[in-house]
Coordinates of N, CA and C and ligand atoms in Angstrom, one line a residue:
X581 N 149.1 -76.3 -23.3 CA 148.5 -76.4 -25.2 C 148.4 -77.7 -25.8
X582 N 149.5 -78.2 -26.0 CA 149.6 -79.3 -26.5 C 148.6 -80.8 -26.0
X583 N 148.5 -80.2 -24.7 CA 147.4 -81.2 -23.8 C 145.9 -80.6 -24.2
X584 N 145.8 -79.9 -24.5 CA 144.7 -79.4 -24.6 C 144.0 -79.8 -26.0
X585 N 145.1 -80.0 -27.2 CA 144.9 -80.3 -28.3 C 144.0 -81.3 -28.7
X586 N 145.3 -82.4 -27.7 CA 144.7 -83.2 -26.9 C 143.4 -84.5 -26.8
X587 N 143.1 -83.4 -25.7 CA 141.8 -83.0 -25.0 C 140.7 -83.5 -26.1
X588 N 140.7 -82.0 -27.0 CA 139.8 -81.8 -27.8 C 139.9 -82.9 -28.9
X589 N 141.0 -83.8 -28.9 CA 141.0 -84.8 -30.4 C 140.1 -85.4 -29.6
X590 N 140.7 -85.8 -28.6 CA 140.1 -87.6 -27.9 C 138.7 -87.2 -28.1
X591 N 138.2 -85.9 -27.2 CA 136.3 -85.8 -26.9 C 135.8 -86.1 -28.3
X592 N 136.3 -85.3 -29.7 CA 135.8 -85.4 -30.9 C 135.2 -86.6 -31.3
X593 N 136.9 -87.8 -31.1 CA 136.7 -89.1 -31.2 C 135.4 -89.6 -31.0
X594 N 135.6 -88.9 -29.6 CA 134.6 -89.9 -28.8 C 133.5 -89.8 -29.1
X595 N 132.9 -88.1 -29.4 CA 131.6 -88.1 -29.8 C 131.4 -88.1 -31.0
X596 N 132.0 -88.7 -32.0 CA 131.4 -88.9 -33.4 C 131.1 -90.5 -32.8
X597 N 131.9 -91.5 -32.2 CA 131.7 -92.6 -31.8 C 130.7 -93.2 -31.5
X598 N 129.7 -92.1 -31.1 CA 128.3 -92.4 -30.4 C 127.0 -92.4 -31.0
X599 N 127.3 -92.4 -32.2 CA 125.9 -92.1 -33.0 C 125.1 -93.3 -32.6
X600 N 123.7 -93.0 -33.1 CA 122.6 -93.6 -32.2 C 122.2 -94.2 -33.8
X601 N 121.9 -96.0 -33.9 CA 121.8 -96.9 -34.8 C 119.9 -96.9 -34.0
X602 N 119.7 -96.9 -34.6 CA 118.2 -97.2 -34.4 C 117.9 -98.2 -34.6
X603 N 118.7 -99.6 -35.4 CA 118.2 -101.0 -35.4 C 119.5 -102.2 -35.2
X604 N 120.2 -102.0 -34.0 CA 121.4 -102.5 -33.5 C 120.5 -103.8 -33.3
X605 N 119.7 -103.9 -32.8 CA 118.7 -105.1 -31.9 C 119.4 -106.5 -32.4
X606 N 119.9 -107.8 -31.9 CA 120.8 -108.8 -32.4 C 119.5 -109.5 -32.8
X607 N 118.1 -109.7 -32.3 CA 117.3 -110.4 -31.9 C 116.9 -111.3 -33.1
X608 N 115.8 -110.3 -33.6 CA 114.8 -111.0 -35.0 C 115.5 -110.4 -36.2
X609 N 116.6 -109.7 -36.2 CA 116.6 -108.9 -37.4 C 117.6 -110.0 -37.8
X610 N 117.4 -110.0 -39.9 CA 118.3 -110.8 -39.9 C 119.6 -110.0 -40.2
X611 N 120.8 -111.2 -40.8 CA 122.1 -110.2 -41.0 C 122.2 -109.1 -41.9
X612 N 121.9 -109.5 -43.6 CA 121.2 -108.6 -44.2 C 120.8 -107.7 -43.5
X613 N 120.0 -107.2 -43.2 CA 119.1 -106.0 -42.8 C 120.1 -105.3 -42.4
X614 N 120.5 -106.1 -41.3 CA 120.8 -104.9 -40.0 C 122.7 -104.3 -40.7
X615 N 122.9 -105.2 -42.0 CA 124.2 -104.6 -42.4 C 123.9 -103.7 -43.4
X616 N 122.7 -103.3 -43.7 CA 122.4 -102.5 -45.1 C 122.2 -101.3 -43.6
X617 N 121.6 -101.5 -43.0 CA 121.4 -100.3 -42.4 C 122.6 -99.7 -41.3
X618 N 123.9 -100.5 -41.4 CA 124.7 -100.5 -40.5 C 125.6 -99.0 -41.6
X619 N 125.4 -99.7 -42.9 CA 126.3 -98.8 -43.8 C 125.9 -97.9 -45.0
X620 N 124.2 -97.2 -43.4 CA 123.0 -95.8 -43.8 C 123.8 -94.6 -43.6
X621 N 125.0 -94.7 -42.6 CA 125.9 -93.3 -42.2 C 126.9 -93.0 -42.8
X622 N 126.9 -93.4 -43.9 CA 128.2 -92.8 -45.0 C 130.3 -93.2 -44.6
X623 N 129.2 -94.6 -43.9 CA 130.8 -95.2 -43.4 C 130.6 -96.5 -44.1
X624 N 132.2 -96.6 -45.2 CA 132.3 -98.4 -46.1 C 132.7 -99.2 -44.5
X625 N 131.4 -100.5 -44.7 CA 132.2 -101.3 -42.9 C 132.5 -102.4 -44.0
X626 N 134.0 -102.7 -43.9 CA 134.5 -103.5 -44.4 C 134.6 -104.4 -43.5
X627 N 134.3 -105.8 -43.6 CA 134.9 -106.6 -42.4 C 136.3 -107.3 -42.8
X628 N 136.4 -107.2 -44.2 CA 138.2 -108.2 -44.1 C 139.0 -107.0 -43.9
X629 N 138.7 -106.2 -43.6 CA 140.0 -105.0 -43.6 C 140.7 -104.8 -41.6
X630 N 141.9 -105.4 -41.4 CA 142.1 -105.1 -39.7 C 142.6 -103.7 -40.1
X631 N 142.4 -103.5 -38.6 CA 142.9 -102.2 -38.1 C 142.2 -100.7 -39.3
X632 N 141.6 -101.2 -39.7 CA 140.7 -100.1 -40.6 C 140.2 -99.5 -39.4
X633 N 140.0 -98.2 -39.2 CA 138.9 -97.3 -38.2 C 137.6 -97.8 -38.3
X634 N 137.0 -98.9 -37.0 CA 136.1 -99.4 -36.9 C 134.7 -98.2 -36.9
X635 N 133.4 -99.0 -37.0 CA 132.4 -98.6 -36.8 C 131.6 -98.9 -35.5
X636 N 131.8 -97.5 -34.7 CA 131.7 -97.6 -33.1 C 130.5 -96.7 -32.7
X637 N 129.2 -97.5 -32.2 CA 128.0 -97.0 -32.2 C 127.2 -97.4 -30.7
X638 N 127.4 -96.6 -30.0 CA 126.8 -96.6 -28.7 C 125.2 -96.2 -28.8
X639 N 124.5 -97.8 -28.1 CA 123.2 -97.5 -28.0 C 122.5 -97.8 -26.8
X640 N 122.0 -97.4 -25.4 CA 121.5 -97.9 -24.6 C 122.5 -97.9 -24.0
X641 N 123.5 -97.7 -24.1 CA 124.6 -98.2 -23.3 C 125.2 -99.6 -23.4
X642 N 125.0 -100.2 -24.4 CA 125.7 -100.8 -25.8 C 126.3 -100.8 -26.5
X643 N 127.8 -101.0 -26.5 CA 128.7 -100.7 -27.8 C 129.0 -102.1 -28.8
X644 N 128.5 -101.0 -30.0 CA 128.5 -101.9 -31.4 C 129.9 -101.8 -32.2
X645 N 130.4 -103.0 -32.6 CA 131.6 -102.4 -33.2 C 131.7 -103.1 -34.7
X646 N 131.6 -102.5 -35.6 CA 131.1 -102.8 -37.1 C 129.6 -103.4 -36.7
X647 N 128.9 -103.3 -35.6 CA 127.5 -103.8 -35.9 C 127.6 -105.0 -34.9
X648 N 128.7 -105.3 -34.5 CA 129.1 -106.4 -33.5 C 128.7 -106.0 -32.2
X649 N 128.1 -106.7 -31.3 CA 128.2 -106.2 -29.9 C 129.5 -106.6 -29.3
X650 N 130.0 -105.9 -28.2 CA 131.1 -105.6 -28.0 C 131.5 -105.8 -26.4
X651 N 131.6 -106.5 -25.4 CA 131.8 -107.0 -24.3 C 132.8 -107.5 -24.2
X652 N 134.1 -107.1 -23.2 CA 135.4 -107.3 -22.6 C 135.2 -107.0 -21.5
X653 N 136.5 -106.5 -21.1 CA 136.9 -106.7 -19.2 C 136.6 -104.5 -19.3
X654 N 137.5 -104.5 -20.8 CA 137.1 -102.6 -20.6 C 136.0 -102.4 -21.8
X655 N 134.3 -103.3 -21.6 CA 134.1 -102.5 -22.5 C 132.7 -103.2 -21.7
X656 N 132.0 -102.3 -21.3 CA 130.7 -103.1 -20.3 C 129.3 -103.1 -21.2
X657 N 128.7 -104.2 -20.6 CA 127.3 -104.1 -21.1 C 126.2 -103.8 -19.5
X658 N 125.2 -102.9 -20.1 CA 124.6 -102.1 -19.2 C 123.8 -103.6 -18.2
X659 N 123.5 -102.9 -17.2 CA 122.8 -104.6 -16.5 C 121.2 -105.0 -17.0
X660 N 120.6 -104.0 -17.7 CA 119.8 -104.1 -17.6 C 119.1 -104.6 -19.3
X661 N 120.6 -104.9 -19.6 CA 121.0 -105.7 -21.2 C 120.7 -107.0 -21.6
X662 N 118.9 -107.7 -21.9 CA 118.5 -109.0 -21.4 C 118.3 -109.5 -22.5
X663 N 119.0 -109.8 -24.1 CA 118.2 -110.1 -25.2 C 117.9 -111.3 -25.3
X664 N 118.6 -112.3 -24.3 CA 118.1 -113.9 -24.0 C 119.2 -114.2 -25.1
X665 N 118.8 -115.9 -25.8 CA 120.1 -116.8 -26.7 C 120.0 -115.8 -27.9
X666 N 120.5 -115.9 -28.5 CA 120.4 -115.2 -30.0 C 119.8 -116.6 -30.8
X667 N 119.0 -116.5 -31.5 CA 117.9 -117.6 -32.3 C 119.1 -118.4 -33.7
X668 N 119.7 -117.4 -34.0 CA 120.4 -117.6 -35.4 C 121.8 -118.3 -35.0
X669 N 122.4 -117.3 -33.7 CA 123.6 -118.5 -33.3 C 123.6 -119.8 -32.7
X670 N 122.0 -119.8 -32.1 CA 122.3 -120.9 -31.2 C 121.9 -122.3 -32.5
X671 N 121.1 -121.7 -33.6 CA 121.1 -122.6 -34.9 C 122.1 -123.4 -35.2
X672 N 122.8 -122.0 -35.1 CA 124.2 -122.4 -35.8 C 125.5 -123.3 -35.2
X673 N 124.9 -123.2 -34.1 CA 126.1 -124.1 -32.8 C 125.2 -125.4 -32.9
X674 N 123.9 -125.3 -33.1 CA 123.5 -127.0 -32.9 C 124.2 -128.0 -33.9
X675 N 124.1 -126.9 -35.5 CA 124.7 -127.6 -36.6 C 125.9 -128.2 -36.2
X676 N 127.1 -127.1 -35.9 CA 128.3 -126.8 -35.8 C 128.4 -129.1 -34.6
X677 N 127.6 -128.7 -33.4 CA 127.3 -129.9 -32.6 C 127.3 -131.2 -33.3
X678 N 126.0 -130.8 -34.2 CA 125.7 -132.3 -35.1 C 127.1 -132.1 -36.3
X679 N 127.7 -131.8 -37.0 CA 128.3 -132.2 -38.0 C 129.6 -133.1 -37.2
X680 N 130.0 -132.1 -36.0 CA 131.0 -132.6 -35.2 C 130.9 -134.4 -34.4
X681 N 129.3 -134.1 -34.1 CA 129.1 -136.1 -34.0 C 129.0 -136.6 -34.7
X682 N 128.9 -136.1 -36.2 CA 128.7 -137.1 -37.5 C 130.1 -137.2 -37.7
X683 N 131.6 -136.4 -37.6 CA 132.7 -136.8 -37.5 C 133.3 -137.5 -36.5
X684 N 132.0 -138.1 -35.7 CA 132.5 -139.0 -34.4 C 133.5 -138.6 -33.1
X685 N 132.7 -137.4 -33.0 CA 133.3 -136.5 -31.8 C 131.8 -136.2 -30.8
X686 N 132.7 -135.8 -29.8 CA 131.9 -136.0 -28.3 C 131.7 -134.6 -28.2
X687 N 131.2 -134.0 -29.0 CA 130.9 -132.7 -28.2 C 129.2 -132.0 -28.0
X688 N 129.1 -131.7 -27.1 CA 128.5 -131.1 -26.4 C 127.7 -129.9 -25.9
X689 N 126.6 -129.3 -25.8 CA 126.3 -127.8 -25.2 C 126.6 -128.0 -23.6
X690 N 127.6 -127.0 -23.1 CA 127.4 -126.7 -21.8 C 126.9 -125.3 -21.7
X691 N 127.2 -124.3 -22.0 CA 126.5 -123.1 -21.8 C 126.1 -122.3 -22.4
X692 N 125.5 -121.3 -22.3 CA 124.9 -120.4 -23.4 C 124.5 -119.1 -22.7
X693 N 123.5 -118.4 -23.0 CA 123.1 -116.7 -22.4 C 122.8 -117.1 -20.8
X694 N 123.5 -115.6 -20.3 CA 122.9 -116.0 -18.7 C 122.6 -114.1 -18.4
X695 N 122.3 -114.0 -17.3 CA 121.8 -112.6 -17.8 C 122.6 -111.7 -17.0
X696 N 122.8 -110.6 -16.5 CA 123.4 -110.2 -15.4 C 123.1 -110.3 -14.5
X697 N 121.9 -110.9 -14.0 CA 121.6 -111.1 -12.3 C 122.5 -112.7 -12.1
X698 N 122.4 -113.3 -12.9 CA 123.2 -114.6 -13.0 C 124.8 -115.0 -13.4
X699 N 125.0 -113.8 -14.0 CA 126.8 -113.5 -14.0 C 127.0 -113.4 -12.4
X700 N 126.7 -112.3 -12.0 CA 126.6 -111.8 -10.7 C 126.6 -112.3 -9.5
X701 N 125.9 -113.8 -9.5 CA 126.1 -115.1 -8.5 C 126.9 -115.6 -8.9
X702 N 127.3 -116.1 -10.4 CA 128.0 -117.0 -10.5 C 129.5 -116.4 -10.5
X703 N 129.8 -115.2 -10.2 CA 131.2 -114.4 -10.2 C 131.3 -114.1 -8.6
X704 N 130.2 -114.0 -7.7 CA 130.3 -113.9 -6.1 C 131.0 -115.2 -5.9
X705 N 130.3 -116.1 -6.5 CA 130.7 -117.3 -6.3 C 132.0 -118.4 -6.3
X706 N 132.6 -117.7 -7.2 CA 134.0 -118.1 -8.0 C 134.5 -117.2 -6.7
X707 N 134.5 -115.5 -6.6 CA 135.0 -115.5 -5.8 C 135.2 -115.4 -4.3
X708 N 134.1 -116.1 -3.5 CA 133.7 -116.9 -2.5 C 135.0 -117.9 -2.2
X709 N 135.1 -118.6 -3.5 CA 135.4 -119.9 -3.5 C 137.1 -119.9 -3.6
X710 N 137.7 -119.2 -4.3 CA 139.0 -118.6 -5.0 C 139.3 -117.8 -4.7
X711 N 138.8 -116.6 -4.9 CA 139.2 -115.5 -4.2 C 139.1 -114.3 -5.4
X712 N 139.3 -113.0 -5.3 CA 139.0 -112.3 -6.5 C 140.1 -112.2 -8.0
X713 N 141.4 -112.6 -7.3 CA 142.5 -112.5 -7.9 C 142.3 -113.6 -9.1
X714 N 142.0 -114.9 -8.4 CA 141.8 -115.8 -9.5 C 140.4 -115.7 -10.1
X715 N 139.9 -115.7 -9.3 CA 137.9 -115.6 -10.4 C 138.5 -114.8 -11.4
X716 N 139.0 -113.9 -11.5 CA 139.2 -112.8 -12.7 C 139.8 -113.1 -13.6
X717 N 141.0 -114.3 -13.6 CA 141.2 -115.5 -14.4 C 140.8 -116.0 -15.9
X718 N 139.3 -116.6 -14.9 CA 138.5 -117.1 -15.8 C 137.2 -116.7 -15.6
X719 N 136.8 -115.7 -14.7 CA 135.4 -115.5 -14.6 C 135.3 -113.6 -15.4
X720 N 134.1 -113.3 -15.7 CA 134.0 -111.6 -16.4 C 133.1 -111.5 -14.6
X721 N 133.4 -109.9 -14.8 CA 132.5 -109.6 -13.7 C 131.2 -109.3 -14.4
X722 N 130.1 -109.3 -13.6 CA 128.8 -108.6 -14.2 C 129.0 -107.9 -15.1
X723 N 128.4 -107.6 -16.4 CA 128.2 -106.9 -17.3 C 129.6 -106.1 -18.2
X724 N 130.5 -107.6 -17.8 CA 131.4 -107.4 -19.2 C 131.5 -109.1 -19.7
X725 N 130.7 -109.8 -19.0 CA 130.6 -111.5 -19.6 C 130.0 -111.3 -21.1
X726 N 130.9 -112.2 -22.3 CA 129.6 -112.4 -23.4 C 128.8 -112.8 -23.2
X727 N 128.6 -113.7 -22.4 CA 127.7 -114.7 -21.9 C 126.0 -114.0 -22.2
X728 N 126.5 -112.8 -21.5 CA 124.9 -111.9 -21.2 C 124.6 -111.1 -23.1
X729 N 125.7 -111.1 -23.5 CA 125.2 -110.9 -25.1 C 124.0 -112.1 -26.0
X730 N 124.2 -113.5 -25.4 CA 122.8 -114.3 -26.0 C 123.8 -115.0 -27.9
X731 N 124.9 -115.0 -27.5 CA 126.5 -114.6 -28.5 C 127.3 -115.9 -28.4
X732 N 127.5 -116.0 -26.9 CA 128.5 -116.4 -26.9 C 127.9 -118.4 -26.1
X733 N 128.6 -118.9 -26.2 CA 128.4 -120.4 -25.6 C 129.6 -121.1 -25.4
X734 N 129.6 -121.9 -24.5 CA 130.4 -122.8 -23.3 C 130.3 -124.3 -24.3
X735 N 130.9 -124.9 -24.8 CA 131.0 -126.4 -25.1 C 131.9 -127.4 -24.9
X736 N 131.4 -128.7 -24.4 CA 132.6 -129.3 -23.7 C 132.9 -130.9 -24.2
X737 N 132.2 -132.0 -23.6 CA 132.1 -133.5 -24.5 C 131.7 -134.2 -22.8
X738 N 130.8 -135.5 -23.7 CA 129.9 -136.5 -22.5 C 131.0 -137.0 -21.1
X739 N 132.2 -136.8 -21.7 CA 133.2 -137.4 -20.6 C 133.7 -136.0 -19.5
X740 N 133.9 -135.0 -20.1 CA 133.9 -133.8 -18.9 C 134.6 -133.8 -18.5
X741 N 135.8 -134.6 -18.7 CA 137.2 -134.5 -17.6 C 137.8 -133.3 -18.1
X742 N 137.7 -132.9 -19.3 CA 138.9 -131.8 -19.6 C 137.8 -130.4 -20.5
X743 N 136.6 -130.3 -19.5 CA 135.6 -129.6 -19.5 C 135.8 -128.5 -18.9
X744 N 136.0 -127.0 -19.6 CA 136.2 -125.8 -19.1 C 138.1 -125.6 -18.5
X745 N 138.6 -127.0 -19.3 CA 140.4 -126.8 -18.7 C 140.8 -126.2 -20.2
X746 N 141.8 -125.5 -20.2 CA 142.7 -125.2 -20.8 C 143.1 -127.0 -22.0
X747 N 143.2 -127.8 -21.3 CA 143.4 -128.8 -21.7 C 142.2 -129.4 -22.9
X748 N 140.9 -129.0 -23.3 CA 140.4 -129.4 -23.9 C 140.2 -129.2 -25.0
X749 N 141.5 -128.3 -25.2 CA 142.2 -127.6 -26.0 C 142.8 -128.7 -27.0
X750 N 143.5 -129.7 -26.1 CA 143.8 -130.9 -26.5 C 143.6 -132.1 -27.1
X751 N 141.9 -131.7 -26.6 CA 141.3 -133.2 -27.3 C 140.8 -133.1 -29.1
X752 N 140.7 -134.2 -29.0 CA 139.9 -134.1 -30.2 C 139.1 -133.2 -30.8
X753 N 138.1 -133.0 -29.4 CA 136.1 -132.0 -29.9 C 137.4 -131.1 -29.7
X754 N 138.1 -130.7 -28.8 CA 138.8 -129.0 -29.0 C 139.7 -128.9 -30.3
X755 N 140.6 -130.5 -30.8 CA 141.1 -129.6 -31.8 C 139.8 -129.4 -33.0
X756 N 138.9 -129.7 -33.0 CA 137.9 -130.1 -34.4 C 137.6 -128.6 -34.6
X757 N 136.8 -128.3 -33.0 CA 136.2 -126.5 -33.0 C 137.3 -125.4 -33.6
X758 N 138.3 -125.8 -33.3 CA 139.8 -125.1 -33.4 C 139.4 -124.3 -34.8
X759 N 139.4 -125.5 -35.5 CA 139.6 -125.8 -36.9 C 138.3 -126.1 -37.6
X760 N 137.0 -125.9 -37.2 CA 135.7 -125.8 -38.1 C 134.9 -125.0 -37.7
X761 N 135.1 -124.0 -35.8 CA 134.1 -123.0 -35.2 C 133.6 -121.8 -36.5
X762 N 134.8 -121.8 -37.6 CA 135.0 -120.3 -38.2 C 133.4 -120.3 -39.3
X763 N 134.0 -121.9 -39.9 CA 132.7 -122.1 -40.8 C 131.3 -121.9 -40.3
X764 N 130.9 -121.7 -39.2 CA 129.7 -122.1 -38.5 C 129.5 -120.6 -37.5
X765 N 130.6 -119.4 -37.9 CA 130.2 -118.4 -37.5 C 130.2 -118.0 -36.1
X766 N 131.6 -119.0 -35.6 CA 132.2 -119.0 -34.3 C 133.7 -118.6 -34.6
X767 N 133.7 -117.4 -33.6 CA 135.6 -117.3 -33.5 C 135.9 -118.5 -31.6
X768 N 136.8 -118.8 -31.7 CA 137.5 -119.3 -30.5 C 138.0 -118.2 -29.8
X769 N 137.0 -117.6 -28.6 CA 136.9 -115.5 -28.7 C 138.5 -115.5 -27.6
X770 N 138.9 -116.4 -26.9 CA 140.2 -116.5 -26.2 C 141.0 -117.4 -26.2
X771 N 142.1 -117.2 -27.6 CA 143.0 -117.8 -27.3 C 144.2 -118.1 -26.9
X772 N 144.9 -119.0 -27.0 CA 146.2 -119.3 -26.6 C 147.3 -118.6 -26.8
X773 N 148.2 -117.4 -25.9 CA 148.8 -116.9 -26.2 C 148.0 -115.3 -26.4
X774 N 146.9 -114.5 -26.4 CA 146.6 -113.8 -26.5 C 145.7 -113.1 -25.2
X775 N 146.4 -114.0 -23.7 CA 145.7 -113.5 -22.5 C 145.9 -112.0 -22.4
X776 N 147.1 -111.8 -23.0 CA 147.5 -110.0 -22.5 C 146.4 -108.9 -23.8
X777 N 145.7 -109.7 -24.4 CA 144.9 -108.8 -25.2 C 143.5 -108.8 -24.7
X778 N 143.0 -110.4 -24.9 CA 141.7 -110.7 -24.0 C 141.4 -110.3 -23.1
X779 N 142.4 -110.4 -21.9 CA 142.3 -110.2 -20.6 C 141.9 -111.6 -19.9
X780 N 142.0 -112.8 -20.6 CA 141.0 -114.1 -20.3 C 142.4 -114.9 -20.4
X781 N 142.4 -116.1 -19.4 CA 143.2 -117.6 -19.9 C 142.5 -117.7 -21.3
X782 N 143.1 -118.9 -22.0 CA 142.6 -120.1 -23.4 C 141.7 -120.2 -22.6
X783 N 140.9 -120.0 -23.5 CA 139.3 -120.9 -23.2 C 139.1 -121.5 -24.5
X784 N 139.6 -122.7 -24.5 CA 139.4 -123.7 -26.2 C 137.6 -123.6 -26.1
X785 N 137.2 -123.8 -25.2 CA 135.7 -124.0 -25.3 C 134.7 -123.2 -25.5
X786 N 135.1 -121.4 -25.1 CA 134.1 -120.4 -25.4 C 134.5 -120.0 -26.6
X787 N 133.1 -119.9 -27.3 CA 132.4 -119.8 -29.2 C 132.0 -119.0 -28.5
X788 N 132.4 -117.5 -29.7 CA 131.6 -115.8 -30.1 C 130.9 -116.0 -31.3
X789 N 130.1 -116.1 -31.5 CA 128.7 -116.1 -32.5 C 129.8 -114.3 -33.1
X790 N 130.0 -114.5 -34.1 CA 130.5 -113.2 -35.4 C 129.6 -113.2 -36.8
X791 N 129.1 -114.6 -36.7 CA 128.5 -114.6 -38.3 C 130.0 -115.0 -39.1
X792 N 129.3 -115.6 -40.5 CA 130.3 -116.2 -41.1 C 131.8 -115.6 -41.7
X793 N 131.1 -114.2 -42.2 CA 132.1 -113.7 -42.9 C 133.3 -113.3 -42.4
X794 N 132.9 -112.4 -40.7 CA 134.3 -112.0 -40.2 C 134.6 -113.3 -39.3
X795 N 134.0 -114.6 -38.6 CA 134.9 -115.6 -38.2 C 135.6 -116.2 -39.2
X796 N 135.4 -116.3 -40.5 CA 136.5 -116.7 -41.1 C 137.6 -115.8 -41.4
X797 N 137.6 -114.6 -41.5 CA 138.4 -113.6 -41.5 C 139.5 -113.7 -40.2
X798 N 138.8 -113.9 -39.1 CA 139.5 -113.8 -38.2 C 140.6 -114.7 -37.6
X799 N 139.7 -116.0 -38.2 CA 140.6 -117.4 -37.5 C 141.8 -117.3 -38.7
X800 N 141.8 -116.5 -40.1 CA 142.5 -116.4 -41.5 C 143.8 -115.7 -40.8
X801 N 143.1 -115.0 -40.0 CA 144.2 -114.0 -39.4 C 144.5 -114.5 -38.0
X802 N 144.3 -115.2 -37.8 CA 144.7 -116.0 -36.4 C 145.1 -114.5 -35.5
X803 N 143.5 -113.8 -35.3 CA 143.7 -113.2 -34.4 C 142.7 -112.9 -33.5
X804 N 142.1 -112.0 -32.8 CA 141.6 -111.7 -31.8 C 140.0 -110.5 -32.2
X805 N 138.8 -110.8 -31.7 CA 138.3 -109.7 -31.8 C 138.4 -108.1 -31.7
X806 N 139.5 -108.0 -30.4 CA 140.4 -107.1 -30.1 C 141.0 -106.4 -31.2
X807 N 142.0 -106.9 -31.7 CA 143.1 -106.9 -32.4 C 142.5 -106.3 -34.2
X808 N 141.4 -107.0 -34.5 CA 140.6 -107.1 -35.6 C 140.2 -105.8 -35.6
X809 N 139.8 -104.8 -34.9 CA 138.7 -104.1 -34.9 C 139.8 -103.0 -34.0
X810 N 141.1 -103.3 -33.9 CA 142.1 -102.6 -32.5 C 141.3 -101.8 -31.6
X811 N 140.4 -102.3 -31.3 CA 139.4 -101.8 -30.6 C 139.2 -102.5 -29.1
X812 N 139.1 -102.0 -27.9 CA 138.7 -102.2 -26.3 C 139.7 -103.1 -25.6
X813 N 141.4 -102.4 -26.4 CA 142.4 -103.7 -25.3 C 143.0 -102.6 -25.0
Ligands
ZN600 ZN1 132.1 -119.2 -21.7

């Protein structure tokens, strides 16, 4: 009997989380517009409250948490989701890189948008090279990569000696990124010590665009997207 109640409870949560939002494309909408529309279904979205029940919507197989596209090891993106690089995010990344250079640092763009097929190829290559277990520590399976959202970027430096290594976090460039990324709307998506939550090793080079408000809040709380929304863990 108890079990039955539990099942009914869970399925109603899942159902209510599947509302359709007609305008969640992250491509050409301004942030103002989409956040106004997000709030139109009777729920107050406050990006400054941790662990509040997030507003979860699914559309065409894509999961939006308070309007933010969600992708991790437990939340997949559909194979036909191909939004391309998000222009707002790229503009803000370029500004970040420019400002870092103005501060005398050597920060460069390394990679950005990857389609499902490109991720599939990359992942298969890693598995062939290092084996599946090792590959899963640093590479996402197709459909689980944030790079498919067009909102994730990898940065490095011209020296490249610490690129795509944890040691990047100890370089002046890595330290600058950690300290300043949120001002440009980015979070270091896979922080040190959060491996059991994000499912990935520390990646001081991988930035995810979430907009300035949320990036500020996540930075201030020293937390992760999963913990902030209490979702996808
Ligand atoms: Zn990355």
